[in-house]
RNA sequence: GCGCUCUUAGCUCAGCUGGAUAGAGCGUUGGCCUCCGGAGCCAAAGGUCAGAGGUUCGAAUCCUCUAGGGCGCGCCA
């Protein structure tokens, strides 16, 4: 509908250009048409006359007048008006909006989809939490956002791949393996003081217990050997990080490569399985689970660094290998290979992104926690250095959800074991409420997550308001059957002109906006637009419901109204599905 | 200290890439079921868009400065 108006305007402008009123060089793509914000301003408004007034050397209102005079006639425009400083307001005909009802009913689940993505390959990488513990509510926001972004892009015609990057190769994993083994030592009667920097969560005991049942005392070593000559922990006035590093190498020495690897892998696999399960319960799916080790244990890492080296932006200093990212506006240069010969996290992450590009994605979307924002410039710098367009990479920084319980801020830490898991959240407030709540806020906004509120007053969650509208419409159709009434869709479509109430027109307008909202949310990577739209649509329906009866005696009016609410039900269902929320027929 | 980011109603947040009189929910106050589900509807009160300059026909939106919050600033991941 918007596009049709654009065409009308473009023709009027072209006409003006031919008559020398306008310079020929105006940018046709710059024609802006927007939904009018106020009812008195019609349905759509354009500000072209304001933006082009300077170049036409005319006052905006005069230019607007000239444009309006040259607008081709159209059967879906009732009236055009010049208002304010020079806005052109379009008042659309009833027919223009009525058409949306048969459109929705015809398209069904597909209503709102489009092909603006033209089948281009996009990858969305999200969650990617270190497999060192179960997902907690902090990860939930990234999961809900990433899933919604991916679904939105798919809805507008991109070929989307959803990926989870598993950091299975770093020091964090060694800390995990060592933590598990030390708990195992406790169970087998060789306890040593648990390090301050170890993972303290209860789930570590669970994994250690399973390990003990499988292996008995095979992995047991004497406690005195474990702690012999270790540096002091922080509780003893020492350094926590030095202590845990020493424990890691002690575990590797005492267990040997093979047994240490067994503990390590068992921890990884167990936790990864629980993460997959939690995500599944949360309605989030990943197509590919990509392991960091597949980069670090292949030539990919070397190749990636070679590509950087070949670009001439790499140098040696202090026995380490550096990337001169300051050549591309980064704050400081970054180390690729440490002086101990090990690669940095940045190096493997870069190699991973090279791998992604090699898989033919024209666009990469990473969803990161806001604490990683410093990594964006260096990754883009690396893209630039090797001749890749940094604009191919979109990083969505998701701010942390700050948790409150009893009015007090909750600290979340996987290490200390103090966190609320995503699993618990789903159990307490349900997947639908959690998904809706997470996606409702735009991602760069800090978010307060009050657990007490989410748990105790679940009815206040706007998700129920939207779902209720859906269930209510279903209920109307159940009532219709009980009353032995019928619904003829074709007859309804033939009598849409009977929908003359202002509530009906408002609902028609809201329905016609849906494809625009989906497109806008997808291109801006802003899924929060969907819940906000759905709230408004549900409100339109509830208002209508209270003001008018649908199951009236007149079959023509009844069919038309039932078509309208059936279309509303369809759009609510489509919108909820995009953000991973179910559309119940009863509540 | 430096960098990024945020600040909109009592609270939690929208505000459609610069548009017209800044909008919702919760909370508060007052109304609405003999009727398709009251998890609903209607109405009222509530604002110096953190503050100050600037850019222009026009600013919550863009620029600068100031104040306050968050996050980064390691040869950790």
XYZ file of C-alpha atoms in Angstrom, chain A residues 47-343:
297
model
C 7.291 15.197 3.701
C 8.772 15.337 0.169
C 7.654 18.898 -0.321
C 9.554 19.913 2.799
C 12.738 18.151 1.851
C 12.702 19.289 -1.783
C 11.552 22.869 -1.173
C 15.081 24.216 -1.132
C 16.064 22.648 -4.423
C 12.875 23.753 -6.105
C 13.327 27.284 -4.748
C 9.703 27.275 -3.686
C 8.028 27.565 -0.288
C 7.157 24.040 0.890
C 3.414 24.547 0.768
C 3.510 25.848 -2.807
C 5.624 22.924 -3.891
C 3.236 20.568 -2.110
C 0.368 22.170 -4.005
C 2.172 21.645 -7.303
C 2.827 18.009 -6.462
C -0.757 17.338 -5.416
C -2.082 18.868 -8.637
C -0.043 16.399 -10.628
C -0.884 13.296 -8.571
C -2.529 10.682 -10.791
C -6.017 9.683 -9.709
C -6.393 6.411 -7.851
C -9.358 4.427 -6.607
C -7.779 3.771 -3.237
C -7.086 7.410 -2.418
C -10.131 9.319 -1.275
C -8.561 12.636 -0.559
C -5.212 14.394 -0.501
C -4.554 17.314 1.736
C -1.748 19.752 2.385
C -1.193 20.406 6.033
C 1.083 22.100 8.488
C 4.347 23.379 7.053
C 3.839 21.386 3.835
C 2.997 17.765 4.589
C 0.994 15.897 2.014
C -1.593 13.771 3.768
C -3.312 10.879 2.070
C -6.758 9.726 3.097
C -7.276 6.240 1.782
C -10.541 4.761 0.654
C -12.315 1.983 2.515
C -11.560 -0.385 -0.336
C -7.851 0.072 0.205
C -8.075 -1.299 3.729
C -10.818 -3.847 3.246
C -8.558 -5.740 0.887
C -6.373 -6.781 3.790
C -8.984 -9.217 5.128
C -9.117 -11.550 2.128
C -5.343 -11.109 1.805
C -4.760 -12.404 5.321
C -7.291 -15.218 5.087
C -5.856 -16.300 1.760
C -2.194 -16.167 2.798
C -2.716 -17.673 6.260
C 0.587 -18.494 7.949
C 2.419 -16.811 5.087
C 0.835 -13.414 5.630
C 3.569 -10.936 6.478
C 6.307 -12.852 4.739
C 8.137 -11.261 1.859
C 11.087 -11.869 -0.411
C 13.140 -8.738 0.167
C 15.956 -10.959 1.404
C 16.028 -12.520 -2.066
C 17.358 -15.803 -0.744
C 20.676 -14.304 0.337
C 22.605 -16.346 2.876
C 22.803 -14.904 6.358
C 24.235 -16.442 9.444
C 23.097 -15.610 12.940
C 25.417 -16.704 15.709
C 23.927 -16.458 19.159
C 24.021 -17.684 22.735
C 27.509 -19.238 22.339
C 27.853 -19.330 26.107
C 30.951 -21.087 27.394
C 29.991 -24.659 28.243
C 31.134 -24.272 31.836
C 27.708 -24.348 33.422
C 24.002 -24.350 32.696
C 22.460 -21.409 30.869
C 21.243 -18.772 33.267
C 18.697 -15.999 32.847
C 21.436 -13.697 31.612
C 21.850 -15.915 28.559
C 18.113 -16.006 27.985
C 17.963 -12.563 26.500
C 20.546 -13.336 23.831
C 18.809 -16.626 23.095
C 15.380 -15.042 22.703
C 16.756 -12.153 20.676
C 18.895 -14.244 18.375
C 16.108 -16.683 17.674
C 13.717 -13.853 16.880
C 16.202 -12.054 14.635
C 16.839 -15.275 12.743
C 13.129 -16.007 12.349
C 12.447 -12.456 11.203
C 15.172 -12.568 8.569
C 13.833 -15.869 7.365
C 10.332 -14.418 7.175
C 11.498 -11.686 4.840
C 13.213 -14.099 2.521
C 16.779 -14.606 3.691
C 18.298 -18.045 3.866
C 19.229 -18.156 7.519
C 21.589 -20.399 9.408
C 21.567 -20.401 13.193
C 24.839 -21.246 14.848
C 26.248 -21.784 18.331
C 29.981 -21.291 18.777
C 31.251 -23.647 21.433
C 34.358 -22.415 23.244
C 35.669 -25.861 24.082
C 39.357 -25.081 23.842
C 40.262 -22.438 26.366
C 41.414 -22.000 29.917
C 37.835 -21.780 31.176
C 37.349 -25.375 30.114
C 40.489 -26.388 31.985
C 39.147 -24.700 35.082
C 35.924 -26.627 34.624
C 37.693 -29.961 34.190
C 39.843 -29.318 37.235
C 36.837 -28.242 39.308
C 35.054 -31.467 38.412
C 38.060 -33.543 39.249
C 38.555 -31.847 42.630
C 34.924 -32.558 43.530
C 35.511 -36.126 42.420
C 38.491 -36.225 44.771
C 36.196 -35.177 47.611
C 33.768 -37.988 46.789
C 36.555 -40.526 46.658
C 37.945 -39.428 50.035
C 40.939 -37.394 48.908
C 39.528 -33.894 49.370
C 41.718 -30.839 49.002
C 40.589 -27.260 49.731
C 38.449 -26.101 46.825
C 40.101 -23.211 44.948
C 38.470 -19.790 45.116
C 38.540 -19.539 41.313
C 37.022 -22.953 40.670
C 33.450 -23.465 39.544
C 31.437 -23.805 42.714
C 27.970 -24.644 41.427
C 26.109 -27.728 42.631
C 26.057 -29.096 39.088
C 29.809 -29.718 39.427
C 29.056 -32.204 42.222
C 26.496 -33.900 40.008
C 28.974 -34.356 37.186
C 31.687 -35.496 39.608
C 29.254 -37.992 41.090
C 28.449 -39.477 37.695
C 32.144 -39.656 36.973
C 32.707 -41.475 40.260
C 29.986 -43.994 39.499
C 31.477 -44.674 36.077
C 35.148 -44.783 36.992
C 35.238 -45.687 40.669
C 38.590 -44.728 42.125
C 40.462 -44.964 38.850
C 40.903 -41.178 38.686
C 41.743 -40.836 42.361
C 45.104 -39.363 43.395
C 46.473 -38.717 46.858
C 45.452 -35.347 48.251
C 48.920 -34.567 49.507
C 50.322 -35.026 46.027
C 47.695 -32.744 44.572
C 48.506 -29.798 46.818
C 52.279 -30.313 47.187
C 54.224 -27.064 46.676
C 51.215 -25.215 45.219
C 51.081 -21.409 45.416
C 48.740 -20.077 48.111
C 45.095 -19.377 47.318
C 43.621 -15.954 47.802
C 42.078 -16.950 51.133
C 45.610 -17.654 52.375
C 46.932 -14.325 51.145
C 47.976 -15.670 47.737
C 46.752 -15.269 44.177
C 43.574 -17.103 43.157
C 44.450 -17.238 39.464
C 47.954 -18.549 40.082
C 46.492 -21.189 42.385
C 43.938 -22.450 39.872
C 46.504 -22.464 37.047
C 48.839 -24.526 39.208
C 46.003 -26.924 40.048
C 45.207 -27.324 36.353
C 48.743 -28.320 35.486
C 48.888 -30.562 38.552
C 45.718 -32.309 37.388
C 47.196 -32.768 33.932
C 50.437 -34.181 35.369
C 48.856 -36.537 37.866
C 46.092 -37.811 35.582
C 48.120 -37.937 32.418
C 46.965 -36.701 29.036
C 44.416 -39.424 28.391
C 42.618 -39.451 31.744
C 42.639 -35.668 31.979
C 41.055 -35.548 28.530
C 38.391 -37.978 29.724
C 37.397 -35.700 32.595
C 37.528 -32.647 30.358
C 35.378 -34.170 27.652
C 32.928 -35.643 30.093
C 32.359 -32.240 31.625
C 31.994 -30.622 28.219
C 29.572 -33.200 26.898
C 27.428 -33.259 30.007
C 27.074 -29.515 30.168
C 26.559 -29.144 26.447
C 23.765 -31.689 26.618
C 22.057 -29.711 29.361
C 22.456 -26.497 27.356
C 20.860 -28.105 24.318
C 18.010 -29.330 26.451
C 17.448 -25.937 28.040
C 17.417 -24.242 24.643
C 14.989 -26.779 23.289
C 12.662 -26.162 26.202
C 13.035 -22.460 25.468
C 11.991 -23.085 21.877
C 15.374 -22.095 20.482
C 17.060 -24.124 17.788
C 20.562 -23.992 16.335
C 21.322 -25.537 12.953
C 25.048 -25.819 13.576
C 27.125 -26.311 16.702
C 30.580 -25.110 15.778
C 33.470 -26.176 17.984
C 36.397 -23.884 18.646
C 38.674 -26.924 18.665
C 37.914 -27.512 14.999
C 39.661 -24.200 14.362
C 42.495 -24.505 16.857
C 43.328 -28.076 15.985
C 43.422 -27.549 12.241
C 45.395 -25.334 9.920
C 42.593 -22.761 10.033
C 44.269 -20.779 12.771
C 47.613 -20.602 10.983
C 45.935 -19.754 7.692
C 43.973 -16.941 9.252
C 47.057 -15.448 10.839
C 48.926 -15.813 7.561
C 46.251 -13.822 5.796
C 46.668 -11.059 8.334
C 50.430 -11.218 8.056
C 50.212 -10.954 4.289
C 48.207 -7.763 4.703
C 51.249 -6.150 6.342
C 49.468 -5.233 9.550
C 51.229 -7.761 11.754
C 54.479 -7.340 13.713
C 56.604 -8.948 16.416
C 57.165 -7.322 19.778
C 58.221 -8.696 23.160
C 58.365 -12.213 21.755
C 54.687 -12.019 20.805
C 52.889 -11.562 17.494
C 50.696 -8.481 17.231
C 47.969 -7.253 14.915
C 48.226 -3.514 14.319
C 44.480 -2.932 14.650
C 45.156 0.739 15.414
C 45.559 1.124 11.646
C 41.776 0.717 11.614
C 40.656 2.890 14.502
C 40.995 0.331 17.254
C 42.159 1.702 20.592
C 45.269 -0.408 20.812
C 47.035 -3.195 18.981
C 46.055 -6.772 19.777
C 48.131 -9.836 20.473
C 47.593 -12.854 18.228
C 50.263 -15.241 19.510
C 51.401 -14.903 23.099
C 55.058 -15.103 24.091
C 54.436 -18.651 25.297
C 53.475 -19.649 21.768
C 49.742 -20.001 22.558
C 47.166 -18.175 20.452
